[in-house]
Amino acid sequence: MTVSLIVPNKNNEPVLDLFLRKLRDNTPAPAFELIVVDDGSTDRSREILRRWRDSGEFERFKLIERESSGIIATLNAALAEAAGEIVVRLDGDATIETPGWLERMLAFYRSDERIGVVVGRIVFDSGHVHSYGMNIVGPEGVHDRGTKLTEPVGRRTLDIAVERPLATEGEAGDAIAEVDGAIGCCTMFSRELAQRIGGFDRRYDPVGFEDFDFALGARRLDRKVFFFPEVEVVHRLTLRNPRSDSSRAEWVLWRLRRRIGGRFPQRVRNAVARAAKLGDHDPERIALLRRHYASWRE
C-alpha cells in the first residue's frame, strides 16, 4: 500500500531542513510518496525544497510550486495529486519526533474499519500542549484537549482563550481517545474518505477551522476520529516566518522572537504578544476566528 504524505508550505525556510531531516530519519517504511505544495513562499523555501527533491533522499518527492492562493486551495491541490490509498497531512513547520511513526499510526488506523481520522500528539516547541485532539461537541465548546479553559462555560468568547500546561505536566496526553476533531499537523485518513467529504472547505479560507471541519465531515459519514499519543509532533512556531504579506516590522519581530524568545517565561512572551497585538492577540486573527464561528453556526 502506498501512502501519500502531503505537505503545504509557505515561508517555512528556517525550519524546513529540520522538518525534512526528521521526516527522512523517522520514516524508513512502508512505501510512501511525498507531495509538497508551495503556496507562493517569499523566503528561500523553494530553494530548500528543490535541493531536497533533487537530493534523492526521498524515493518519491513531488514538488508543486504555485502562486499564493491560500492553504485550503494548496491542500486540495495536494490531495488531487495524491495516489496513495492512505493520506497523511503534515505541516512544514511541525517535525515528526517518533521513529517508525508511520507504521504505528497505520497499524492503529487499520485496527478497526470504523476509524476515519487519526491525529498525533501535538506539542509546541515551548514544551506546552498544543492539541491532543479537539473537543468540539459538548457544554465546554471547542478547544484543544489537554488545555484548560480560562473563560466560564456558557460565556466563552474565543476557542484560544485557554491555559496550555507543559506537556510533561498535562493530562489526557498518554492514552488513545476518541475525539471530536483534529488539527492538521499530523492527520491520517483515506483518500476515498477525503473525496467523500469533498476535500477541505473553502468557507474557512483564510485558514482557521478547515482541519476541525474536515474531521467533523468524517464523523458526519459515520467514521470515528481518534487521538493517537504514540506519535509525537513538535509544532515549531518560533522557527517559521510570517505567512501573510507582513510588514517589515513584523518580520523583524518574528526574527527577534526566534533569537531571544526562549529566554523568557511563557507569561512574559504572552504579555509582549498581547501588547504588540501579535499572534493570537492580532485583531485580524480574532476577527477571522469570529467569522469562522459564524460559518460553523450557519
mmCIF file of N, CA, C and O in Angstrom, residues 80-180:
data_model
loop_
_atom_site.group_PDB
_atom_site.id
_atom_site.type_symbol
_atom_site.label_atom_id
_atom_site.label_comp_id
_atom_site.label_asym_id
_atom_site.label_seq_id
_atom_site.Cartn_x
_atom_site.Cartn_y
_atom_site.Cartn_z
ATOM 1 N N ALA A 80 -5.371 16.304 -4.772
ATOM 2 C CA ALA A 80 -5.612 15.931 -6.168
ATOM 3 C C ALA A 80 -4.430 15.176 -6.765
ATOM 4 O O ALA A 80 -4.604 14.365 -7.691
ATOM 5 N N GLU A 81 -3.219 15.403 -6.241
ATOM 6 C CA GLU A 81 -2.020 14.734 -6.745
ATOM 7 C C GLU A 81 -1.754 13.407 -6.047
ATOM 8 O O GLU A 81 -0.957 12.599 -6.520
ATOM 9 N N ALA A 82 -2.413 13.189 -4.901
ATOM 10 C CA ALA A 82 -2.108 12.003 -4.089
ATOM 11 C C ALA A 82 -2.574 10.730 -4.778
ATOM 12 O O ALA A 82 -3.719 10.627 -5.218
ATOM 13 N N ALA A 83 -1.676 9.744 -4.838
ATOM 14 C CA ALA A 83 -2.004 8.452 -5.441
ATOM 15 C C ALA A 83 -2.214 7.369 -4.400
ATOM 16 O O ALA A 83 -2.725 6.290 -4.716
ATOM 17 N N GLY A 84 -1.823 7.618 -3.160
ATOM 18 C CA GLY A 84 -1.900 6.599 -2.121
ATOM 19 C C GLY A 84 -3.316 6.329 -1.662
ATOM 20 O O GLY A 84 -4.172 7.213 -1.672
ATOM 21 N N GLU A 85 -3.530 5.113 -1.217
ATOM 22 C CA GLU A 85 -4.814 4.766 -0.620
ATOM 23 C C GLU A 85 -5.010 5.508 0.691
ATOM 24 O O GLU A 85 -6.129 5.886 1.059
ATOM 25 N N ILE A 86 -3.902 5.724 1.414
ATOM 26 C CA ILE A 86 -3.909 6.447 2.679
ATOM 27 C C ILE A 86 -3.168 7.765 2.501
ATOM 28 O O ILE A 86 -2.127 7.828 1.834
ATOM 29 N N VAL A 87 -3.722 8.834 3.095
ATOM 30 C CA VAL A 87 -3.117 10.163 3.037
ATOM 31 C C VAL A 87 -2.787 10.603 4.453
ATOM 32 O O VAL A 87 -3.569 10.369 5.386
ATOM 33 N N VAL A 88 -1.624 11.233 4.629
ATOM 34 C CA VAL A 88 -1.282 11.868 5.905
ATOM 35 C C VAL A 88 -0.986 13.326 5.613
ATOM 36 O O VAL A 88 -0.088 13.641 4.828
ATOM 37 N N ARG A 89 -1.764 14.191 6.239
ATOM 38 C CA ARG A 89 -1.489 15.624 6.131
ATOM 39 C C ARG A 89 -0.460 16.002 7.193
ATOM 40 O O ARG A 89 -0.641 15.749 8.379
ATOM 41 N N LEU A 90 0.627 16.613 6.752
ATOM 42 C CA LEU A 90 1.652 17.139 7.645
ATOM 43 C C LEU A 90 1.756 18.647 7.431
ATOM 44 O O LEU A 90 1.180 19.181 6.488
ATOM 45 N N ASP A 91 2.509 19.319 8.294
ATOM 46 C CA ASP A 91 2.789 20.744 8.117
ATOM 47 C C ASP A 91 4.292 20.948 8.102
ATOM 48 O O ASP A 91 5.016 20.308 8.876
ATOM 49 N N GLY A 92 4.760 21.854 7.250
ATOM 50 C CA GLY A 92 6.192 22.059 7.077
ATOM 51 C C GLY A 92 6.895 22.672 8.262
ATOM 52 O O GLY A 92 8.127 22.758 8.275
ATOM 53 N N ASP A 93 6.127 23.123 9.275
ATOM 54 C CA ASP A 93 6.759 23.670 10.483
ATOM 55 C C ASP A 93 6.534 22.770 11.687
ATOM 56 O O ASP A 93 6.762 23.193 12.827
ATOM 57 N N ALA A 94 6.094 21.520 11.448
ATOM 58 C CA ALA A 94 5.788 20.596 12.549
ATOM 59 C C ALA A 94 6.584 19.311 12.339
ATOM 60 O O ALA A 94 6.297 18.544 11.412
ATOM 61 N N THR A 95 7.589 19.071 13.173
ATOM 62 C CA THR A 95 8.521 17.969 12.957
ATOM 63 C C THR A 95 8.035 16.683 13.612
ATOM 64 O O THR A 95 7.571 16.683 14.748
ATOM 65 N N ILE A 96 8.178 15.570 12.887
ATOM 66 C CA ILE A 96 7.830 14.248 13.402
ATOM 67 C C ILE A 96 8.974 13.769 14.291
ATOM 68 O O ILE A 96 10.115 13.632 13.836
ATOM 69 N N GLU A 97 8.675 13.483 15.544
ATOM 70 C CA GLU A 97 9.705 13.140 16.512
ATOM 71 C C GLU A 97 9.788 11.647 16.817
ATOM 72 O O GLU A 97 10.725 11.214 17.496
ATOM 73 N N THR A 98 8.865 10.834 16.335
ATOM 74 C CA THR A 98 8.761 9.426 16.725
ATOM 75 C C THR A 98 9.307 8.515 15.629
ATOM 76 O O THR A 98 8.740 8.463 14.530
ATOM 77 N N PRO A 99 10.370 7.760 15.887
ATOM 78 C CA PRO A 99 10.849 6.792 14.888
ATOM 79 C C PRO A 99 9.765 5.744 14.600
ATOM 80 O O PRO A 99 9.090 5.267 15.513
ATOM 81 N N GLY A 100 9.614 5.412 13.326
ATOM 82 C CA GLY A 100 8.624 4.410 12.951
ATOM 83 C C GLY A 100 7.193 4.879 13.131
ATOM 84 O O GLY A 100 6.263 4.068 13.231
ATOM 85 N N TRP A 101 6.987 6.178 13.137
ATOM 86 C CA TRP A 101 5.658 6.750 13.401
ATOM 87 C C TRP A 101 4.614 6.278 12.404
ATOM 88 O O TRP A 101 3.455 6.022 12.774
ATOM 89 N N LEU A 102 5.009 6.160 11.134
ATOM 90 C CA LEU A 102 4.021 5.840 10.103
ATOM 91 C C LEU A 102 3.491 4.424 10.258
ATOM 92 O O LEU A 102 2.277 4.184 10.155
ATOM 93 N N GLU A 103 4.387 3.470 10.548
ATOM 94 C CA GLU A 103 3.927 2.094 10.771
ATOM 95 C C GLU A 103 2.984 2.020 11.964
ATOM 96 O O GLU A 103 1.966 1.323 11.935
ATOM 97 N N ARG A 104 3.330 2.724 13.035
ATOM 98 C CA ARG A 104 2.495 2.700 14.238
ATOM 99 C C ARG A 104 1.106 3.276 13.964
ATOM 100 O O ARG A 104 0.088 2.711 14.363
ATOM 101 N N MET A 105 1.083 4.402 13.277
ATOM 102 C CA MET A 105 -0.199 5.045 13.011
ATOM 103 C C MET A 105 -1.039 4.207 12.050
ATOM 104 O O MET A 105 -2.258 4.071 12.223
ATOM 105 N N LEU A 106 -0.374 3.614 11.062
ATOM 106 C CA LEU A 106 -1.089 2.750 10.116
ATOM 107 C C LEU A 106 -1.683 1.529 10.811
ATOM 108 O O LEU A 106 -2.829 1.138 10.524
ATOM 109 N N ALA A 107 -0.915 0.926 11.713
ATOM 110 C CA ALA A 107 -1.410 -0.254 12.422
ATOM 111 C C ALA A 107 -2.660 0.081 13.214
ATOM 112 O O ALA A 107 -3.639 -0.690 13.231
ATOM 113 N N PHE A 108 -2.659 1.230 13.870
ATOM 114 C CA PHE A 108 -3.855 1.619 14.622
ATOM 115 C C PHE A 108 -4.998 1.934 13.671
ATOM 116 O O PHE A 108 -6.144 1.510 13.894
ATOM 117 N N TYR A 109 -4.718 2.669 12.606
ATOM 118 C CA TYR A 109 -5.766 3.027 11.643
ATOM 119 C C TYR A 109 -6.451 1.779 11.085
ATOM 120 O O TYR A 109 -7.674 1.729 10.932
ATOM 121 N N ARG A 110 -5.662 0.743 10.813
ATOM 122 C CA ARG A 110 -6.215 -0.485 10.219
ATOM 123 C C ARG A 110 -6.908 -1.391 11.242
ATOM 124 O O ARG A 110 -7.526 -2.384 10.860
ATOM 125 N N SER A 111 -6.816 -1.040 12.520
ATOM 126 C CA SER A 111 -7.331 -1.939 13.559
ATOM 127 C C SER A 111 -8.850 -1.993 13.601
ATOM 128 O O SER A 111 -9.417 -2.918 14.183
ATOM 129 N N ASP A 112 -9.527 -1.025 12.997
ATOM 130 C CA ASP A 112 -10.989 -1.019 13.010
ATOM 131 C C ASP A 112 -11.478 -0.226 11.806
ATOM 132 O O ASP A 112 -11.060 0.924 11.604
ATOM 133 N N GLU A 113 -12.360 -0.834 11.022
ATOM 134 C CA GLU A 113 -12.819 -0.191 9.783
ATOM 135 C C GLU A 113 -13.636 1.072 10.046
ATOM 136 O O GLU A 113 -13.861 1.874 9.123
ATOM 137 N N ARG A 114 -14.073 1.291 11.277
ATOM 138 C CA ARG A 114 -14.856 2.493 11.579
ATOM 139 C C ARG A 114 -13.978 3.727 11.769
ATOM 140 O O ARG A 114 -14.476 4.846 11.799
ATOM 141 N N ILE A 115 -12.665 3.535 11.903
ATOM 142 C CA ILE A 115 -11.768 4.677 12.107
ATOM 143 C C ILE A 115 -11.630 5.456 10.805
ATOM 144 O O ILE A 115 -11.303 4.905 9.755
ATOM 145 N N GLY A 116 -11.874 6.761 10.888
ATOM 146 C CA GLY A 116 -11.774 7.610 9.704
ATOM 147 C C GLY A 116 -10.580 8.536 9.709
ATOM 148 O O GLY A 116 -9.953 8.772 8.685
ATOM 149 N N VAL A 117 -10.250 9.106 10.881
ATOM 150 C CA VAL A 117 -9.152 10.064 11.012
ATOM 151 C C VAL A 117 -8.370 9.742 12.279
ATOM 152 O O VAL A 117 -8.961 9.475 13.329
ATOM 153 N N VAL A 118 -7.042 9.776 12.170
ATOM 154 C CA VAL A 118 -6.166 9.589 13.332
ATOM 155 C C VAL A 118 -5.231 10.790 13.415
ATOM 156 O O VAL A 118 -4.659 11.210 12.407
ATOM 157 N N VAL A 119 -5.087 11.339 14.621
ATOM 158 C CA VAL A 119 -4.224 12.503 14.815
ATOM 159 C C VAL A 119 -3.195 12.196 15.897
ATOM 160 O O VAL A 119 -3.479 11.491 16.865
ATOM 161 N N GLY A 120 -1.990 12.736 15.715
ATOM 162 C CA GLY A 120 -0.921 12.514 16.674
ATOM 163 C C GLY A 120 -0.966 13.473 17.850
ATOM 164 O O GLY A 120 -1.882 14.299 17.986
ATOM 165 N N ARG A 121 0.042 13.356 18.689
ATOM 166 C CA ARG A 121 0.187 14.177 19.905
ATOM 167 C C ARG A 121 0.995 15.423 19.528
ATOM 168 O O ARG A 121 2.182 15.339 19.219
ATOM 169 N N ILE A 122 0.337 16.583 19.562
ATOM 170 C CA ILE A 122 0.965 17.806 19.063
ATOM 171 C C ILE A 122 1.369 18.693 20.240
ATOM 172 O O ILE A 122 0.543 19.067 21.072
ATOM 173 N N VAL A 123 2.669 19.034 20.279
ATOM 174 C CA VAL A 123 3.233 19.852 21.355
ATOM 175 C C VAL A 123 3.953 21.041 20.728
ATOM 176 O O VAL A 123 4.591 20.908 19.678
ATOM 177 N N PHE A 124 3.838 22.192 21.343
ATOM 178 C CA PHE A 124 4.583 23.357 20.863
ATOM 179 C C PHE A 124 6.066 23.216 21.186
ATOM 180 O O PHE A 124 6.455 22.487 22.105
ATOM 181 N N ASP A 125 6.899 23.952 20.441
ATOM 182 C CA ASP A 125 8.338 23.892 20.702
ATOM 183 C C ASP A 125 8.714 24.561 22.019
ATOM 184 O O ASP A 125 9.851 24.434 22.481
ATOM 185 N N SER A 126 7.766 25.219 22.663
ATOM 186 C CA SER A 126 7.989 25.746 24.005
ATOM 187 C C SER A 126 7.856 24.656 25.063
ATOM 188 O O SER A 126 8.167 24.877 26.239
ATOM 189 N N GLY A 127 7.375 23.471 24.638
ATOM 190 C CA GLY A 127 7.132 22.382 25.574
ATOM 191 C C GLY A 127 5.712 22.329 26.090
ATOM 192 O O GLY A 127 5.353 21.410 26.833
ATOM 193 N N HIS A 128 4.864 23.268 25.682
ATOM 194 C CA HIS A 128 3.484 23.315 26.133
ATOM 195 C C HIS A 128 2.570 22.524 25.202
ATOM 196 O O HIS A 128 2.872 22.325 24.022
ATOM 197 N N VAL A 129 1.454 22.092 25.741
ATOM 198 C CA VAL A 129 0.472 21.332 24.967
ATOM 199 C C VAL A 129 -0.097 22.208 23.856
ATOM 200 O O VAL A 129 -0.519 23.345 24.089
ATOM 201 N N HIS A 130 -0.107 21.648 22.652
ATOM 202 C CA HIS A 130 -0.856 22.288 21.575
ATOM 203 C C HIS A 130 -2.217 21.617 21.461
ATOM 204 O O HIS A 130 -3.236 22.236 21.716
ATOM 205 N N SER A 131 -2.227 20.318 21.111
ATOM 206 C CA SER A 131 -3.516 19.660 20.941
ATOM 207 C C SER A 131 -3.371 18.152 21.064
ATOM 208 O O SER A 131 -2.530 17.551 20.417
ATOM 209 N N TYR A 132 -4.235 17.576 21.887
ATOM 210 C CA TYR A 132 -4.371 16.121 21.970
ATOM 211 C C TYR A 132 -5.709 15.734 21.349
ATOM 212 O O TYR A 132 -6.519 15.023 21.921
ATOM 213 N N GLY A 133 -5.934 16.205 20.119
ATOM 214 C CA GLY A 133 -7.249 16.117 19.511
ATOM 215 C C GLY A 133 -8.091 17.295 19.974
ATOM 216 O O GLY A 133 -7.694 18.067 20.847
ATOM 217 N N MET A 134 -9.275 17.440 19.365
ATOM 218 C CA MET A 134 -10.132 18.578 19.674
ATOM 219 C C MET A 134 -11.402 18.136 20.399
ATOM 220 O O MET A 134 -12.006 17.128 20.031
ATOM 221 N N ASN A 135 -11.790 18.904 21.417
ATOM 222 C CA ASN A 135 -13.137 18.814 21.967
ATOM 223 C C ASN A 135 -13.978 19.876 21.269
ATOM 224 O O ASN A 135 -13.591 21.050 21.216
ATOM 225 N N ILE A 136 -15.114 19.478 20.731
ATOM 226 C CA ILE A 136 -15.974 20.411 19.994
ATOM 227 C C ILE A 136 -17.423 20.306 20.460
ATOM 228 O O ILE A 136 -18.055 21.302 20.808
ATOM 229 N N VAL A 137 -17.945 19.091 20.468
ATOM 230 C CA VAL A 137 -19.359 18.878 20.759
ATOM 231 C C VAL A 137 -19.521 18.610 22.250
ATOM 232 O O VAL A 137 -19.180 17.525 22.736
ATOM 233 N N GLY A 138 -20.003 19.594 22.996
ATOM 234 C CA GLY A 138 -20.171 19.435 24.433
ATOM 235 C C GLY A 138 -20.393 20.776 25.085
ATOM 236 O O GLY A 138 -20.252 21.830 24.444
ATOM 237 N N PRO A 139 -20.732 20.794 26.365
ATOM 238 C CA PRO A 139 -21.026 22.051 27.068
ATOM 239 C C PRO A 139 -19.881 23.048 27.025
ATOM 240 O O PRO A 139 -20.107 24.263 26.969
ATOM 241 N N GLU A 140 -18.642 22.560 27.059
ATOM 242 C CA GLU A 140 -17.497 23.479 27.111
ATOM 243 C C GLU A 140 -17.207 24.123 25.757
ATOM 244 O O GLU A 140 -16.548 25.154 25.688
ATOM 245 N N GLY A 141 -17.655 23.499 24.672
ATOM 246 C CA GLY A 141 -17.388 24.052 23.356
ATOM 247 C C GLY A 141 -15.995 23.716 22.858
ATOM 248 O O GLY A 141 -15.246 22.967 23.475
ATOM 249 N N VAL A 142 -15.621 24.297 21.724
ATOM 250 C CA VAL A 142 -14.394 23.926 21.033
ATOM 251 C C VAL A 142 -13.144 24.383 21.792
ATOM 252 O O VAL A 142 -13.046 25.523 22.232
ATOM 253 N N HIS A 143 -12.216 23.444 21.959
ATOM 254 C CA HIS A 143 -10.897 23.773 22.496
ATOM 255 C C HIS A 143 -9.989 22.555 22.336
ATOM 256 O O HIS A 143 -10.448 21.435 22.145
ATOM 257 N N ASP A 144 -8.692 22.797 22.393
ATOM 258 C CA ASP A 144 -7.720 21.713 22.303
ATOM 259 C C ASP A 144 -7.799 20.838 23.546
ATOM 260 O O ASP A 144 -7.763 21.348 24.674
ATOM 261 N N ARG A 145 -7.883 19.517 23.354
ATOM 262 C CA ARG A 145 -7.793 18.612 24.500
ATOM 263 C C ARG A 145 -6.419 18.772 25.148
ATOM 264 O O ARG A 145 -5.412 18.932 24.470
ATOM 265 N N GLY A 146 -6.392 18.700 26.467
ATOM 266 C CA GLY A 146 -5.146 18.872 27.202
ATOM 267 C C GLY A 146 -4.948 20.285 27.700
ATOM 268 O O GLY A 146 -4.005 20.540 28.456
ATOM 269 N N THR A 147 -5.830 21.228 27.286
ATOM 270 C CA THR A 147 -5.752 22.598 27.764
ATOM 271 C C THR A 147 -6.880 22.868 28.760
ATOM 272 O O THR A 147 -7.825 22.088 28.869
ATOM 273 N N LYS A 148 -6.761 23.998 29.480
ATOM 274 C CA LYS A 148 -7.758 24.367 30.481
ATOM 275 C C LYS A 148 -8.407 25.689 30.094
ATOM 276 O O LYS A 148 -7.717 26.653 29.750
ATOM 277 N N LEU A 149 -9.736 25.729 30.175
ATOM 278 C CA LEU A 149 -10.453 26.943 29.805
ATOM 279 C C LEU A 149 -10.123 28.075 30.774
ATOM 280 O O LEU A 149 -9.991 27.872 31.979
ATOM 281 N N THR A 150 -10.009 29.287 30.234
ATOM 282 C CA THR A 150 -9.793 30.463 31.074
ATOM 283 C C THR A 150 -11.023 31.358 31.106
ATOM 284 O O THR A 150 -10.986 32.439 31.693
ATOM 285 N N GLU A 151 -12.106 30.921 30.463
ATOM 286 C CA GLU A 151 -13.372 31.651 30.481
ATOM 287 C C GLU A 151 -14.467 30.714 30.985
ATOM 288 O O GLU A 151 -14.382 29.503 30.782
ATOM 289 N N PRO A 152 -15.516 31.244 31.629
ATOM 290 C CA PRO A 152 -16.577 30.387 32.170
ATOM 291 C C PRO A 152 -17.343 29.668 31.067
ATOM 292 O O PRO A 152 -17.614 30.245 30.008
ATOM 293 N N VAL A 153 -17.672 28.403 31.319
ATOM 294 C CA VAL A 153 -18.501 27.642 30.381
ATOM 295 C C VAL A 153 -19.836 28.364 30.221
ATOM 296 O O VAL A 153 -20.446 28.799 31.196
ATOM 297 N N GLY A 154 -20.266 28.512 28.975
ATOM 298 C CA GLY A 154 -21.501 29.230 28.686
ATOM 299 C C GLY A 154 -21.281 30.691 28.362
ATOM 300 O O GLY A 154 -22.162 31.343 27.801
ATOM 301 N N ARG A 155 -20.085 31.215 28.697
ATOM 302 C CA ARG A 155 -19.788 32.619 28.402
ATOM 303 C C ARG A 155 -18.427 32.748 27.708
ATOM 304 O O ARG A 155 -17.763 33.780 27.828
ATOM 305 N N ARG A 156 -18.059 31.721 26.990
ATOM 306 C CA ARG A 156 -16.778 31.753 26.295
ATOM 307 C C ARG A 156 -16.859 32.637 25.054
ATOM 308 O O ARG A 156 -17.897 32.736 24.416
ATOM 309 N N THR A 157 -15.728 33.251 24.712
ATOM 310 C CA THR A 157 -15.683 34.153 23.567
ATOM 311 C C THR A 157 -14.747 33.663 22.457
ATOM 312 O O THR A 157 -15.000 33.888 21.281
ATOM 313 N N LEU A 158 -13.644 33.001 22.832
ATOM 314 C CA LEU A 158 -12.653 32.558 21.854
ATOM 315 C C LEU A 158 -12.166 31.163 22.212
ATOM 316 O O LEU A 158 -11.908 30.869 23.386
ATOM 317 N N ASP A 159 -11.998 30.307 21.212
ATOM 318 C CA ASP A 159 -11.506 28.954 21.490
ATOM 319 C C ASP A 159 -10.058 28.972 21.951
ATOM 320 O O ASP A 159 -9.594 28.040 22.614
ATOM 321 N N ILE A 160 -9.317 30.033 21.622
ATOM 322 C CA ILE A 160 -7.901 30.115 22.003
ATOM 323 C C ILE A 160 -7.720 30.668 23.409
ATOM 324 O O ILE A 160 -6.578 30.782 23.879
ATOM 325 N N ALA A 161 -8.832 31.005 24.096
ATOM 326 C CA ALA A 161 -8.736 31.507 25.473
ATOM 327 C C ALA A 161 -8.600 30.321 26.415
ATOM 328 O O ALA A 161 -9.537 29.912 27.093
ATOM 329 N N VAL A 162 -7.400 29.739 26.421
ATOM 330 C CA VAL A 162 -7.122 28.559 27.235
ATOM 331 C C VAL A 162 -5.733 28.688 27.861
ATOM 332 O O VAL A 162 -4.889 29.446 27.383
ATOM 333 N N GLU A 163 -5.521 27.932 28.917
ATOM 334 C CA GLU A 163 -4.199 27.805 29.521
ATOM 335 C C GLU A 163 -3.570 26.522 28.994
ATOM 336 O O GLU A 163 -4.209 25.467 28.991
ATOM 337 N N ARG A 164 -2.324 26.615 28.565
ATOM 338 C CA ARG A 164 -1.639 25.455 27.986
ATOM 339 C C ARG A 164 -0.552 24.975 28.948
ATOM 340 O O ARG A 164 0.498 25.609 29.067
ATOM 341 N N PRO A 165 -0.781 23.861 29.631
ATOM 342 C CA PRO A 165 0.235 23.350 30.558
ATOM 343 C C PRO A 165 1.422 22.781 29.799
ATOM 344 O O PRO A 165 1.346 22.522 28.588
ATOM 345 N N LEU A 166 2.518 22.583 30.507
ATOM 346 C CA LEU A 166 3.634 21.860 29.919
ATOM 347 C C LEU A 166 3.185 20.439 29.601
ATOM 348 O O LEU A 166 2.409 19.834 30.351
ATOM 349 N N ALA A 167 3.662 19.906 28.495
ATOM 350 C CA ALA A 167 3.261 18.553 28.097
ATOM 351 C C ALA A 167 3.664 17.519 29.142
ATOM 352 O O ALA A 167 3.006 16.488 29.287
ATOM 353 N N THR A 168 4.712 17.801 29.885
ATOM 354 C CA THR A 168 5.164 16.869 30.925
ATOM 355 C C THR A 168 4.268 16.894 32.157
ATOM 356 O O THR A 168 4.349 16.008 33.007
ATOM 357 N N GLU A 169 3.417 17.912 32.258
ATOM 358 C CA GLU A 169 2.569 18.059 33.428
ATOM 359 C C GLU A 169 1.080 17.929 33.114
ATOM 360 O O GLU A 169 0.264 17.800 34.027
ATOM 361 N N GLY A 170 0.716 17.977 31.842
ATOM 362 C CA GLY A 170 -0.699 17.989 31.461
ATOM 363 C C GLY A 170 -1.338 16.619 31.538
ATOM 364 O O GLY A 170 -0.681 15.593 31.745
ATOM 365 N N GLU A 171 -2.663 16.616 31.358
ATOM 366 C CA GLU A 171 -3.439 15.383 31.379
ATOM 367 C C GLU A 171 -3.919 15.060 29.967
ATOM 368 O O GLU A 171 -3.868 15.883 29.065
ATOM 369 N N ALA A 172 -4.381 13.846 29.789
ATOM 370 C CA ALA A 172 -5.041 13.383 28.560
ATOM 371 C C ALA A 172 -4.082 13.123 27.406
ATOM 372 O O ALA A 172 -4.523 12.815 26.301
ATOM 373 N N GLY A 173 -2.774 13.220 27.630
ATOM 374 C CA GLY A 173 -1.836 13.068 26.535
ATOM 375 C C GLY A 173 -1.226 11.700 26.378
ATOM 376 O O GLY A 173 -0.416 11.485 25.468
ATOM 377 N N ASP A 174 -1.586 10.741 27.234
ATOM 378 C CA ASP A 174 -0.916 9.444 27.214
ATOM 379 C C ASP A 174 -1.788 8.277 26.754
ATOM 380 O O ASP A 174 -1.285 7.176 26.561
ATOM 381 N N ALA A 175 -3.089 8.511 26.609
ATOM 382 C CA ALA A 175 -3.996 7.407 26.287
ATOM 383 C C ALA A 175 -4.725 7.663 24.975
ATOM 384 O O ALA A 175 -5.116 8.802 24.667
ATOM 385 N N ILE A 176 -4.903 6.596 24.199
ATOM 386 C CA ILE A 176 -5.720 6.680 22.989
ATOM 387 C C ILE A 176 -7.125 7.119 23.376
ATOM 388 O O ILE A 176 -7.671 6.676 24.381
ATOM 389 N N ALA A 177 -7.722 8.018 22.581
ATOM 390 C CA ALA A 177 -9.056 8.507 22.906
ATOM 391 C C ALA A 177 -9.811 8.860 21.639
ATOM 392 O O ALA A 177 -9.231 9.402 20.687
ATOM 393 N N GLU A 178 -11.111 8.570 21.633
ATOM 394 C CA GLU A 178 -11.955 9.072 20.563
ATOM 395 C C GLU A 178 -12.211 10.552 20.815
ATOM 396 O O GLU A 178 -12.503 10.953 21.947
ATOM 397 N N VAL A 179 -12.088 11.362 19.771
ATOM 398 C CA VAL A 179 -12.198 12.812 19.909
ATOM 399 C C VAL A 179 -13.152 13.352 18.849
ATOM 400 O O VAL A 179 -13.553 12.640 17.918
ATOM 401 N N ASP A 180 -13.505 14.632 19.014
ATOM 402 C CA ASP A 180 -14.420 15.257 18.062
ATOM 403 C C ASP A 180 -13.727 15.711 16.788
ATOM 404 O O ASP A 180 -14.297 15.669 15.702
#
